[in-house]
XYZ file of C-alpha atoms in Angstrom:
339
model
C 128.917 102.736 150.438
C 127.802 99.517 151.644
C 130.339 97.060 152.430
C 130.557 93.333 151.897
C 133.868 92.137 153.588
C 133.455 88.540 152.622
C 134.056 87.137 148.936
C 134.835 83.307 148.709
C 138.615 83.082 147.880
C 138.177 81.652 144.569
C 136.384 84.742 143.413
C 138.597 87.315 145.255
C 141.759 85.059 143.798
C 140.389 85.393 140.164
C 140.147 89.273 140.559
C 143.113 91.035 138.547
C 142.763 95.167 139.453
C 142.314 97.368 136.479
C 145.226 98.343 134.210
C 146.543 101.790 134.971
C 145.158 104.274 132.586
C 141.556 102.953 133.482
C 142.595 102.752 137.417
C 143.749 106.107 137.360
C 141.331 108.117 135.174
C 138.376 106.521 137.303
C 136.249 109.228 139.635
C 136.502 106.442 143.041
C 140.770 106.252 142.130
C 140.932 110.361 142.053
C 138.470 110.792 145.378
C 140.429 108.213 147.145
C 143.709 110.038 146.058
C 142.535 113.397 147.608
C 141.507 111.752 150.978
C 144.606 109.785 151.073
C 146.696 113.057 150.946
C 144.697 114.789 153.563
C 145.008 112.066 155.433
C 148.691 112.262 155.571
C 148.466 115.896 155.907
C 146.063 115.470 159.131
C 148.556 112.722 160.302
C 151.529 114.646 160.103
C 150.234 117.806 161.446
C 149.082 115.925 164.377
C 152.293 114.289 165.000
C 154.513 117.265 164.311
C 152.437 119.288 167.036
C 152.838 115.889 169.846
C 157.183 116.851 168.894
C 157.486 113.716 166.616
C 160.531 114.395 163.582
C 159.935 113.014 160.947
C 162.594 111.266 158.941
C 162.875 109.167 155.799
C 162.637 105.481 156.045
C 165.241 103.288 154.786
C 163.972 100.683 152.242
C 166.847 97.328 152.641
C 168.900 96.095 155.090
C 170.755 93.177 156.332
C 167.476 91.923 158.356
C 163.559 93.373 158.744
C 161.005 92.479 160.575
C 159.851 89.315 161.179
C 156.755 89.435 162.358
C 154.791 89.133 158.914
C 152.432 86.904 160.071
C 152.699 84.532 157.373
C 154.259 86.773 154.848
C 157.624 86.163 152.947
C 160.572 88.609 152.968
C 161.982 89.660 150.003
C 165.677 88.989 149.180
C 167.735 91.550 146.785
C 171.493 90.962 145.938
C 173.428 94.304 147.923
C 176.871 94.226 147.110
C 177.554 90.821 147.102
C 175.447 90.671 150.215
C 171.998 89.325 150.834
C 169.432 91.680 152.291
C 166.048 92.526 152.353
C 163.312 94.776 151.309
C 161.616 96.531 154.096
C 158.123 94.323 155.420
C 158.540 97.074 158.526
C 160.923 99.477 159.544
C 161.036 98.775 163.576
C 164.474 98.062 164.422
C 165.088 101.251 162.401
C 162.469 103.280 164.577
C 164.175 101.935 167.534
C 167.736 102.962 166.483
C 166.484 106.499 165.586
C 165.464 106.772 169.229
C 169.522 107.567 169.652
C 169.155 110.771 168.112
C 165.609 112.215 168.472
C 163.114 110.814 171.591
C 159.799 110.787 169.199
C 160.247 109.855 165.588
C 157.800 108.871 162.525
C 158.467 107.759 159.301
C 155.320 107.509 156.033
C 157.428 104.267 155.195
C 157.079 102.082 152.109
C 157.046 98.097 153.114
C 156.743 95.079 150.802
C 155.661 91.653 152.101
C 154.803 88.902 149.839
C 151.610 87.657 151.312
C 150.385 84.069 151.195
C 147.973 83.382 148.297
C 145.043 82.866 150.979
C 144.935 86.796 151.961
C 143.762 87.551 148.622
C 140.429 86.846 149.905
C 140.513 89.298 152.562
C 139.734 92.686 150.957
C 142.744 93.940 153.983
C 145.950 92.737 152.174
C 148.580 94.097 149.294
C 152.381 93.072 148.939
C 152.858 97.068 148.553
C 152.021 99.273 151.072
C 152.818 102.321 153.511
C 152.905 102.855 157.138
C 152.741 106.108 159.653
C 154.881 104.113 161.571
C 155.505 105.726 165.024
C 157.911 105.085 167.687
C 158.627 107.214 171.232
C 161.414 106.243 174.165
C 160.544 105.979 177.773
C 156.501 105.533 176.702
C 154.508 103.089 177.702
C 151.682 101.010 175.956
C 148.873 103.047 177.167
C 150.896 106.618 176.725
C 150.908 104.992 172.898
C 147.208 104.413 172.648
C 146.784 108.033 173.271
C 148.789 108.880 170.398
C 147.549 106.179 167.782
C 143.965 107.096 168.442
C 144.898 111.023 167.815
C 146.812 110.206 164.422
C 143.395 108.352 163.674
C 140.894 111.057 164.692
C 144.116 114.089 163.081
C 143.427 112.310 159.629
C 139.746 112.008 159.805
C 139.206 115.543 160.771
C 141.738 116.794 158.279
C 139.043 114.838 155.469
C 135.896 115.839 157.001
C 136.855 119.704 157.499
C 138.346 119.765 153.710
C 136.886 117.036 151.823
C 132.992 116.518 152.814
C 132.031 116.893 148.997
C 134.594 113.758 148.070
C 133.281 111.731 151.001
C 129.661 112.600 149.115
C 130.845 111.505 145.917
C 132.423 108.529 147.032
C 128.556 108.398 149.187
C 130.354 108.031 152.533
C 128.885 109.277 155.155
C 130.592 111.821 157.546
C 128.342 110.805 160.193
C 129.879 107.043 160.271
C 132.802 108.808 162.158
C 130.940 110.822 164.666
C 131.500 107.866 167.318
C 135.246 107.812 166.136
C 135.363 112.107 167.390
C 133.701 112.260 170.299
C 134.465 109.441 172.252
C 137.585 107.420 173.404
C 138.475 104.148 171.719
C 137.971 101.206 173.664
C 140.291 98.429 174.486
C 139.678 94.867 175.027
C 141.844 92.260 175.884
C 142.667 89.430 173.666
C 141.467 86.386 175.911
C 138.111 88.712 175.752
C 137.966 88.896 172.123
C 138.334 85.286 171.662
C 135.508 84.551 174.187
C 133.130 86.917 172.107
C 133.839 85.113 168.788
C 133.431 82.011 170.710
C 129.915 83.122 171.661
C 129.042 83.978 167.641
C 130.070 80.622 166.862
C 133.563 81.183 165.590
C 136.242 78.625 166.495
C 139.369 81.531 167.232
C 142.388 79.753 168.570
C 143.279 81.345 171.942
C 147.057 80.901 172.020
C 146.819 82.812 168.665
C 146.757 85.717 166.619
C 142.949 86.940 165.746
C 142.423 85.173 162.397
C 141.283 86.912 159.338
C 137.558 85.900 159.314
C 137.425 86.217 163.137
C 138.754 90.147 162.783
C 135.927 91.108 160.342
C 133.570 89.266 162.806
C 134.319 91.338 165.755
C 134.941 94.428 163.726
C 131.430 94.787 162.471
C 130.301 94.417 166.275
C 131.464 98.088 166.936
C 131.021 101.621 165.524
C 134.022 103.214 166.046
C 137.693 101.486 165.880
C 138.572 99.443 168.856
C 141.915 98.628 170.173
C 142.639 94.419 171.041
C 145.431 94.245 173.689
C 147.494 91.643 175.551
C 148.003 88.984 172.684
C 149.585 85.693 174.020
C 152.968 85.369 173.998
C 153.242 83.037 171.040
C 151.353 84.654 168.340
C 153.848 87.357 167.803
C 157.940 88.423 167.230
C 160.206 89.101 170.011
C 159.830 93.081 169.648
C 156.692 92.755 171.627
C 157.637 93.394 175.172
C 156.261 90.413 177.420
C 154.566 91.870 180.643
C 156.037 91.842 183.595
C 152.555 91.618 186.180
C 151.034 89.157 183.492
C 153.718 86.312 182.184
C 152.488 85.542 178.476
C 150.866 88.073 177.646
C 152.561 91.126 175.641
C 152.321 94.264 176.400
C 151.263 95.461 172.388
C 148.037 96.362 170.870
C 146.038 96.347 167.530
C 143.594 98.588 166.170
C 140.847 97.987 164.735
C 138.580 99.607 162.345
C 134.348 99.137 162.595
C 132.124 98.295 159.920
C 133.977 95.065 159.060
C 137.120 96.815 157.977
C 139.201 95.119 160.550
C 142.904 95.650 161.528
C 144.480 99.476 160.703
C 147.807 99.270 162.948
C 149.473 97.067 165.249
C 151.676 98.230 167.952
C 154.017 97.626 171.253
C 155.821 98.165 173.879
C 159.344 97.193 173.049
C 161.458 95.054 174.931
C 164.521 97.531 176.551
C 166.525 95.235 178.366
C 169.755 93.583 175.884
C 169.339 90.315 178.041
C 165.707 89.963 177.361
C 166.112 90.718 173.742
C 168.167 87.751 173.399
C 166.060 85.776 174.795
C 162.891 86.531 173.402
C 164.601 86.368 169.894
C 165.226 82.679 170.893
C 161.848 82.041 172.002
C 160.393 82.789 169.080
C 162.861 80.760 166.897
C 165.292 83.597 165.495
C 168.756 83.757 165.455
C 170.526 86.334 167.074
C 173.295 86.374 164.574
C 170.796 87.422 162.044
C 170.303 90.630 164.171
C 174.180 91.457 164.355
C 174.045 95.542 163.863
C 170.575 95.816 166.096
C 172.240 94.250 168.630
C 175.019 95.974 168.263
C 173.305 99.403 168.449
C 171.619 97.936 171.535
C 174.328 97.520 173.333
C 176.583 100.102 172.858
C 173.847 102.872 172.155
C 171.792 101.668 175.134
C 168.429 101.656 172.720
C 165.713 103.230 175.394
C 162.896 101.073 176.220
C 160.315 102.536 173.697
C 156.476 101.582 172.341
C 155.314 102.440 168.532
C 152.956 101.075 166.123
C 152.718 101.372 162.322
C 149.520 102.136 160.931
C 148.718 100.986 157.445
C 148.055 104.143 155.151
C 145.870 102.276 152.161
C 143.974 100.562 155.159
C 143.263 103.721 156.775
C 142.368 105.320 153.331
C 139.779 101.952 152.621
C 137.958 103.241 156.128
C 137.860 106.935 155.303
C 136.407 106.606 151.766
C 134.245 103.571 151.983
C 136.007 101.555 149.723
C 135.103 97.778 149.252
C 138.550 96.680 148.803
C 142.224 97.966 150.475
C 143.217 97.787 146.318
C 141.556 100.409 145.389
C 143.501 102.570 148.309
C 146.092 102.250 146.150
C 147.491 103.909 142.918
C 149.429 101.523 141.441
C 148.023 98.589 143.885
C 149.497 94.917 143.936
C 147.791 91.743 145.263
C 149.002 88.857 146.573
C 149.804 86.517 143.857
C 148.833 89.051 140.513
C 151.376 90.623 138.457
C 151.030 94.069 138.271
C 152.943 96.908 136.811
C-alpha cells in the first residue's frame, strides 16, 4: 500500500475517523485487528522465551512520566488526591525490577497531544506499549532485545497471516531486510548532519522533529535505531553517559518507509544521587517523585535499560496502513472527540 506520510495540517486537522459500526465492520479495521493480535502473540512469545514476566500495568498514580515531548498529563480526582493517568509506565517498570530481574507489561497510556501532531499520521491520545525493562543491562544488551520483539512480531504475521498482509496488499517482501540483517544504529549528531545535507533545518541540541523523522525514515529499508540524544532533549530517566558528558545513553527506533519512530528506550540512571540531580536539571521537582524515590532508596532500584514500543505504531508498519488511526479499534486523535 503506498504511503504518503505528509498531509498539510489543516487537512489532517479536519479529518474526524469513522464512527464505530462503519470503523469496525470495514475489511482494512478486521485485517489490521488479526495482525495486531499476532503481533502481540509473536511479542510475547519472544519475550517469555528471553525470561521476561509479564505483569499487568497499573493505569494512575501520584506522578507518570514526564517525558511526553510536548504532551499534557491527564489529571483524575483519587480520593481526594490528584493523580494521573498513565502517559508511560517507567517508574513502575523500574520498581518491578525489586521482585523479578526482566519484566514487560502490553500497557495502556493516554497523553493528550498538542493539536500540531494531528498532522503526523504517528500520533493518538490512546495507545499501548510492549514496554520492556531488565536490571543490570546495558543500552546495547537492550538493542538486542528490542530488535528481536520487532523481528518475534513480524514473523509471528508473516508465518500465520500472509493472506491478510495480501488483502491489506502489503508486501511480505518489504520486511525481508528487517529478518535477515541487524538493525543499524546511528548516532544523533549523525542524523542531524544527514537532514542537514537534504536541506532540513533539525536543531542539534534537540529531539528529531516530526518532519525531520519521516525524512530520514524513508532513507532506509529496514528500521534503524538513533542513539546518543543530547542531554537536553529528554527526562531525567535517560542515563547521561559517563565516557561522553551530554549525551544519553538511550535510543529510538525507527521504522523505514516513512513510518518513523516505533519505540524509544534507555539506560536508566541507578545511582539515588544522580537521580536527584538529573530530575533538577531537567526542571522537575523531586517532591513530585516522593514514593519513586522512596523505593529507590530503600529498595536499592538496580541500574536497568527498557524501552516501550508503541503497539498501534508497530501495527501501522506491519499492515501498511496510511495512518497510526486506523491501528486502532476505537482510535482517538489529538483534538477530536471520539467515543
Amino acid at each position: 500500500m503506498p504511503l504518503n506520510p505528509s498531509p498539510t495540517a489543516g487537512q489532517e486537522q479536519a479529518f474526524v475517523p469513522p464512527q464505530p459500526h462503519e470503523h469496525l465492520t470495514s475489511a482494512t479495521t478486521r485485517n489490521m485487528l488479526l495482525i495486531q493480535s499476532a503481533l502481540l502473540q509473536g511479542a510475547r512469545e519472544y519475550l517469555c522465551d528471553e525470561g521476561f514476566v509479564e505483569l499487568l500495568p497499573p493505569v494512575v498514580g501520584p506522578v507518570t512520566d514526564p517525558g511526553c515531548r510536548g504532551a499534557k498529563q491527564v489529571d483524575i480526582d483519587y480520593y481526594g488526591r490528584r493523580y494521573k493517568l498513565m502517559t508511560s509506565v517507567i517508574f513502575y517498570k523500574q520498581a518491578a525490577l525489586l521482585a523479578h530481574p526482566k519484566i514487560f507489561y502490553i500497557a495502556p497510556c493516554v497523553r493528550l497531544e498538542p493539536f500540531t501532531t494531528s498532522s503526523t499520521l504517528r500520533h493518538l491520545t490512546e495507545f499501548h506499549q510492549i514496554d520492556v525493562e531488565a536490571a543490570d543491562t546495558s543500552r546495547e544488551e537492550m538493542l538486542e532485545i528490542c530488535q528481536g520483539v520487532v523481528r518475534g512480531a513480524l514473523q509471528r504475521v508473516i508465518k500465520q497471516l500472509p493472506y491478510v498482509l495480501d488483502e491489506l496488499g502489503r508486501d511480505p517482501g518489504a520486511f525481508t531486510d528487517l529478518l535477515q540483517q541487524s538493525f543499524p544504529s546511528i548516532r544523533h549528531m549523525d542524523v542531524v548532519e544527514t537532514l542537514h545535507k537534504l536541506g532540513h533545518e533539525q536543531n542539534p541540541d534537540g529531539e528529531i522533529d516530526w518532519e525531520g523523522e519521516a525524512l530520514i525514515s524513508r532513507q532506509h529499508t529496514r528500521p534503524f535505531f538513533i542513539t546518543d540524544y543530547p542531554k537536553g532533549s529528554r527526562g531525567f530517566p535517560d542515563r547521561e553517559s559517563r565516557t561522553l558528558p551530554g549525551r544519553l545513553r538511550n535510543f529510538d527506533l525507527v521504522a523505514p518507509e516513512g513510518y518513523g519512530e516505533l519505540c524509544s528506550g534507555s539506560e536508566r540512571e541507578g545511582d539515588y544521587t544522580r537521580v536527584i540531580e538529573r530530575m533538577r536539571e531537567t526542571g522537575e521537582n523531586p517532591a513530585k517523585y516522593e514514593w519513586y524515590l522512596k523505593t529507590f532508596k530503600e529498595g536499592g532500584i538496580p541500574q536497568s535499560a527498557g524501552f516501550g514500543l508503541g503497539a498501534q505504531r508497530l501495527t501501522r508498519y506491519a499492515a501498511g496502513l496510511h495512518s497510526v488511526w486506523q491501528a486502532s479499534a476505537f482510535p482517538k486523535l489529538p483534538g477530536v472527540m471520539a467515543p
